[in-house]
Short mmCIF file of C-alpha atoms in Angstrom, two decimals:
data_model
loop_
_atom_site.label_atom_id
_atom_site.label_comp_id
_atom_site.label_asym_id
_atom_site.label_seq_id
_atom_site.Cartn_x
_atom_site.Cartn_y
_atom_site.Cartn_z
CA ALA A 230 21.83 -35.31 10.51
CA GLN A 231 19.20 -33.78 12.92
CA THR A 232 16.52 -36.05 14.08
CA VAL A 233 13.13 -35.51 15.21
CA THR A 234 11.01 -38.87 17.24
CA GLN A 235 7.68 -38.35 17.75
CA SER A 236 7.07 -41.67 19.67
CA GLN A 237 3.33 -41.73 19.66
CA PRO A 238 1.65 -42.45 16.67
CA GLU A 239 -1.84 -41.94 18.02
CA MET A 240 -2.97 -40.31 21.21
CA SER A 241 -6.54 -39.77 22.99
CA VAL A 242 -7.68 -37.43 25.25
CA GLN A 243 -11.25 -37.07 27.24
CA GLU A 244 -12.70 -33.61 26.81
CA ALA A 245 -11.33 -31.25 29.33
CA GLU A 246 -8.51 -33.22 30.56
CA THR A 247 -4.54 -33.34 30.27
CA VAL A 248 -2.69 -34.95 27.50
CA THR A 249 0.69 -34.45 27.35
CA LEU A 250 2.66 -35.64 23.62
CA SER A 251 6.22 -36.78 23.47
CA CYS A 252 9.03 -35.75 21.12
CA THR A 253 12.81 -36.38 21.08
CA TYR A 254 15.55 -34.69 19.20
CA ASP A 255 18.78 -35.34 17.93
CA THR A 256 21.03 -32.51 17.15
CA SER A 257 25.22 -31.30 17.93
CA GLU A 258 24.08 -27.52 17.92
CA SER A 259 23.74 -25.88 21.36
CA ASP A 260 21.28 -23.45 19.60
CA TYR A 261 18.15 -23.80 17.58
CA TYR A 262 15.13 -23.60 17.84
CA LEU A 263 11.88 -26.00 18.28
CA PHE A 264 8.02 -26.14 17.39
CA TRP A 265 4.93 -27.72 17.52
CA TYR A 266 2.81 -27.25 14.64
CA LYS A 267 -1.18 -28.60 14.80
CA GLN A 268 -2.60 -30.05 11.33
CA PRO A 269 -6.36 -30.32 11.57
CA PRO A 270 -8.17 -32.22 9.38
CA SER A 271 -8.69 -29.85 6.50
CA ARG A 272 -4.79 -30.04 6.05
CA GLN A 273 -3.58 -26.25 7.47
CA MET A 274 -0.66 -26.31 9.64
CA ILE A 275 -0.92 -23.68 12.56
CA LEU A 276 1.46 -22.58 14.96
CA VAL A 277 1.28 -23.75 18.12
CA ILE A 278 4.01 -22.70 20.23
CA ARG A 279 7.52 -22.31 19.52
CA GLN A 280 10.81 -22.43 21.62
CA GLU A 281 14.17 -20.92 21.26
CA ALA A 282 16.75 -23.57 23.51
CA TYR A 283 19.09 -20.70 24.92
CA LYS A 284 15.71 -20.09 26.36
CA GLN A 285 15.50 -21.74 29.68
CA GLN A 286 11.94 -20.68 30.56
CA ASN A 287 9.56 -23.28 29.12
CA ALA A 288 6.95 -21.31 26.37
CA THR A 289 3.92 -21.29 26.95
CA GLU A 290 0.53 -20.22 24.98
CA ASN A 291 -2.92 -20.21 26.72
CA ARG A 292 -4.13 -23.56 27.35
CA PHE A 293 -0.75 -24.84 25.68
CA SER A 294 2.99 -25.72 27.39
CA VAL A 295 6.16 -27.41 26.72
CA ASN A 296 8.36 -28.90 28.76
CA PHE A 297 11.43 -28.04 26.96
CA GLN A 298 14.33 -29.82 28.54
CA LYS A 299 17.91 -28.96 26.51
CA ALA A 300 20.08 -32.26 27.68
CA ALA A 301 17.85 -35.00 27.31
CA LYS A 302 16.72 -33.02 24.43
CA SER A 303 13.23 -33.32 24.83
CA PHE A 304 10.50 -31.00 24.29
CA SER A 305 6.61 -32.73 25.15
CA LEU A 306 3.67 -30.28 23.85
CA LYS A 307 0.24 -30.25 27.32
CA ILE A 308 -2.26 -29.34 26.44
CA SER A 309 -4.84 -28.63 29.71
CA ASP A 310 -8.38 -28.32 29.33
CA SER A 311 -8.55 -30.41 26.00
CA GLN A 312 -11.44 -29.00 23.92
CA LEU A 313 -12.91 -30.72 21.23
CA GLY A 314 -11.22 -28.36 18.15
CA ASP A 315 -7.78 -29.57 19.47
CA ALA A 316 -8.66 -33.09 17.31
CA ALA A 317 -5.69 -32.50 14.66
CA MET A 318 -2.63 -34.49 13.92
CA TYR A 319 0.49 -32.05 15.58
CA PHE A 320 3.65 -32.28 14.44
CA CYS A 321 7.22 -31.80 16.11
CA ALA A 322 9.69 -29.52 14.53
CA TYR A 323 13.04 -28.36 14.76
CA LYS A 324 15.87 -25.82 13.15
CA ILE A 325 18.79 -24.64 13.47
CA LEU A 326 19.06 -21.14 12.43
CA TRP A 327 16.35 -18.48 12.69
CA ASN A 328 17.75 -17.31 8.88
CA ASN A 329 17.35 -21.33 7.33
CA ASN A 330 13.91 -22.41 7.01
CA ASP A 331 14.98 -25.92 6.89
CA MET A 332 12.51 -27.23 9.32
CA ARG A 333 12.57 -31.03 10.24
CA PHE A 334 9.40 -32.68 11.18
CA GLY A 335 8.54 -35.65 12.98
CA ALA A 336 5.83 -38.55 11.52
CA GLY A 337 3.19 -36.65 14.16
CA THR A 338 1.15 -37.66 16.48
CA ARG A 339 -2.66 -38.05 15.77
CA LEU A 340 -4.62 -36.45 19.05
CA THR A 341 -8.54 -37.23 19.49
CA VAL A 342 -10.56 -35.83 21.66
CA LYS A 343 -13.46 -37.84 23.43
CA PRO A 344 -16.16 -36.36 23.76
CA LYS B 168 -4.30 -9.97 6.73
CA ALA B 169 -4.80 -12.53 4.64
CA GLY B 170 -3.26 -15.93 5.29
CA VAL B 171 -0.72 -17.90 2.97
CA THR B 172 -3.01 -18.55 -0.53
CA GLN B 173 -2.04 -22.23 -2.64
CA THR B 174 -3.17 -22.44 -6.31
CA PRO B 175 -4.33 -24.54 -7.47
CA ARG B 176 -5.79 -26.85 -4.69
CA TYR B 177 -6.07 -30.17 -6.42
CA LEU B 178 -3.90 -31.13 -9.54
CA ILE B 179 -3.94 -34.43 -11.34
CA LYS B 180 -1.08 -35.18 -14.09
CA THR B 181 0.02 -38.20 -15.64
CA ARG B 182 3.69 -40.18 -14.92
CA GLY B 183 6.49 -37.64 -17.92
CA GLN B 184 4.56 -34.60 -17.35
CA GLN B 185 5.81 -31.43 -15.60
CA VAL B 186 3.67 -29.03 -13.27
CA THR B 187 3.70 -25.80 -12.03
CA LEU B 188 2.61 -24.48 -8.17
CA SER B 189 2.22 -21.12 -6.57
CA CYS B 190 2.15 -19.67 -3.64
CA SER B 191 1.83 -16.23 -2.75
CA PRO B 192 2.87 -15.21 0.89
CA ILE B 193 1.06 -12.74 3.64
CA SER B 194 1.88 -9.46 3.00
CA GLY B 195 5.34 -7.89 4.03
CA HIS B 196 6.70 -11.70 4.02
CA ARG B 197 9.85 -12.51 2.31
CA SER B 198 10.99 -15.70 2.93
CA VAL B 199 8.33 -18.56 1.32
CA SER B 200 9.22 -21.91 1.67
CA TRP B 201 7.77 -24.73 0.22
CA TYR B 202 7.33 -28.47 1.59
CA GLN B 203 6.25 -32.24 0.59
CA GLN B 204 3.76 -34.16 2.59
CA THR B 205 3.34 -37.88 1.95
CA PRO B 206 2.78 -40.52 4.16
CA GLY B 207 5.25 -42.42 4.24
CA GLN B 208 7.83 -39.56 4.06
CA GLY B 209 6.20 -37.43 6.14
CA LEU B 210 7.16 -33.69 5.88
CA GLN B 211 10.04 -32.79 3.66
CA PHE B 212 11.93 -29.37 3.14
CA LEU B 213 12.14 -28.47 -0.57
CA PHE B 214 13.74 -24.99 -0.93
CA GLU B 215 12.91 -21.34 0.53
CA TYR B 216 13.71 -18.60 -1.46
CA PHE B 217 14.10 -15.40 0.46
CA SER B 218 13.99 -11.68 -2.07
CA GLU B 219 13.91 -13.80 -4.68
CA THR B 220 16.83 -15.63 -4.06
CA GLN B 221 16.95 -19.75 -3.39
CA ARG B 222 18.58 -19.39 0.24
CA ASN B 223 18.17 -23.28 1.65
CA LYS B 224 17.04 -26.67 -0.62
CA GLY B 225 16.12 -30.05 1.41
CA ASN B 226 16.86 -33.56 -0.21
CA PHE B 227 15.64 -33.27 -3.60
CA PRO B 228 16.59 -34.28 -6.95
CA GLY B 229 16.83 -31.33 -10.40
CA ARG B 230 13.10 -32.32 -10.97
CA PHE B 231 11.98 -30.17 -8.75
CA SER B 232 12.95 -26.03 -8.52
CA GLY B 233 11.61 -22.78 -7.98
CA ARG B 234 11.66 -19.04 -8.18
CA GLN B 235 10.35 -15.71 -6.31
CA PHE B 236 9.04 -12.99 -7.85
CA SER B 237 9.65 -9.29 -6.78
CA ASN B 238 6.60 -9.49 -4.49
CA SER B 239 7.64 -12.56 -2.96
CA ARG B 240 5.30 -14.52 -4.64
CA SER B 241 6.43 -17.62 -5.19
CA GLU B 242 6.40 -20.81 -7.88
CA MET B 243 7.63 -24.63 -7.86
CA ASN B 244 7.81 -26.31 -10.55
CA VAL B 245 8.52 -30.40 -10.67
CA SER B 246 9.48 -32.00 -14.17
CA THR B 247 9.53 -35.51 -15.39
CA LEU B 248 6.30 -36.72 -13.14
CA GLU B 249 6.78 -39.41 -10.77
CA LEU B 250 3.91 -41.69 -9.30
CA GLY B 251 6.21 -41.12 -5.93
CA ASP B 252 5.47 -37.52 -6.45
CA SER B 253 1.80 -37.67 -5.37
CA ALA B 254 1.67 -35.40 -2.77
CA LEU B 255 0.81 -32.27 -0.81
CA TYR B 256 2.62 -29.86 -0.87
CA LEU B 257 2.33 -27.21 1.01
CA CYS B 258 3.76 -23.36 1.10
CA ALA B 259 5.10 -21.54 3.98
CA SER B 260 5.66 -18.57 4.75
CA SER B 261 8.00 -15.48 7.22
CA SER B 262 8.57 -12.18 7.94
CA HIS B 263 12.65 -13.00 8.27
CA THR B 264 13.32 -9.09 9.46
CA GLY B 265 14.97 -10.27 12.01
CA PRO B 266 15.55 -13.17 15.14
CA GLY B 267 12.40 -14.23 15.91
CA THR B 268 10.44 -13.22 13.24
CA ASP B 269 11.04 -16.84 11.57
CA THR B 270 7.99 -18.68 12.51
CA GLN B 271 6.47 -20.14 9.26
CA TYR B 272 2.44 -19.94 8.67
CA PHE B 273 1.80 -22.48 6.11
CA GLY B 274 -0.93 -22.73 2.99
CA PRO B 275 -3.33 -25.03 2.58
CA GLY B 276 -1.51 -26.80 0.44
CA THR B 277 -2.17 -27.93 -2.95
CA ARG B 278 -2.62 -31.40 -3.31
CA LEU B 279 -1.06 -33.35 -6.40
CA THR B 280 -1.68 -36.45 -8.03
CA VAL B 281 0.56 -38.38 -10.73
CA LEU B 282 -1.18 -41.26 -12.45
#
């Protein structure tokens, strides 16, 4: 069974600083998709970034970037120049096929941003 | 485009009753997935509908069912409610017109409380 582990229940960062959230996953598949979602206190989940396993290049979206280590089954999220609006629960997620939305989520990391 | 909408936003039911939740996907999206979010179990995949057919199903009892209409709107039904069904139920839609179009966009959720 595929599992996703986020070992940091809570993290905090100073505004304008950089923070890295960790995620590891367990799978025997060679092709899969990885995601980071953000869930602010208002509850609506928002996609932050996605990574296809067959792509060696790490995905980036403005201040958000990932460090994808396929052999180590690691998928960390780096947030640069942290802003107050980045405060939220962050979920790492995994799925096997593009046409199968059975997505497995980690338990989440609550990020606090200090002014 | 309007985002994913879910109704109602809040529900209070008693044990043994049944409940129906509704989800309207982003216009043009053909896939709708449902997730249950609880503090104890986190985010768990319930099922996915694509073009009115259930394409994938998570590990939930038969009391949880769903359907999708020709306009892609989806409903989820829970019969014989139990206290443990209290949760935030999230709906997500994706276009699924080909690889790379499977990103899921989430609605705000329906908070179900079972007394």
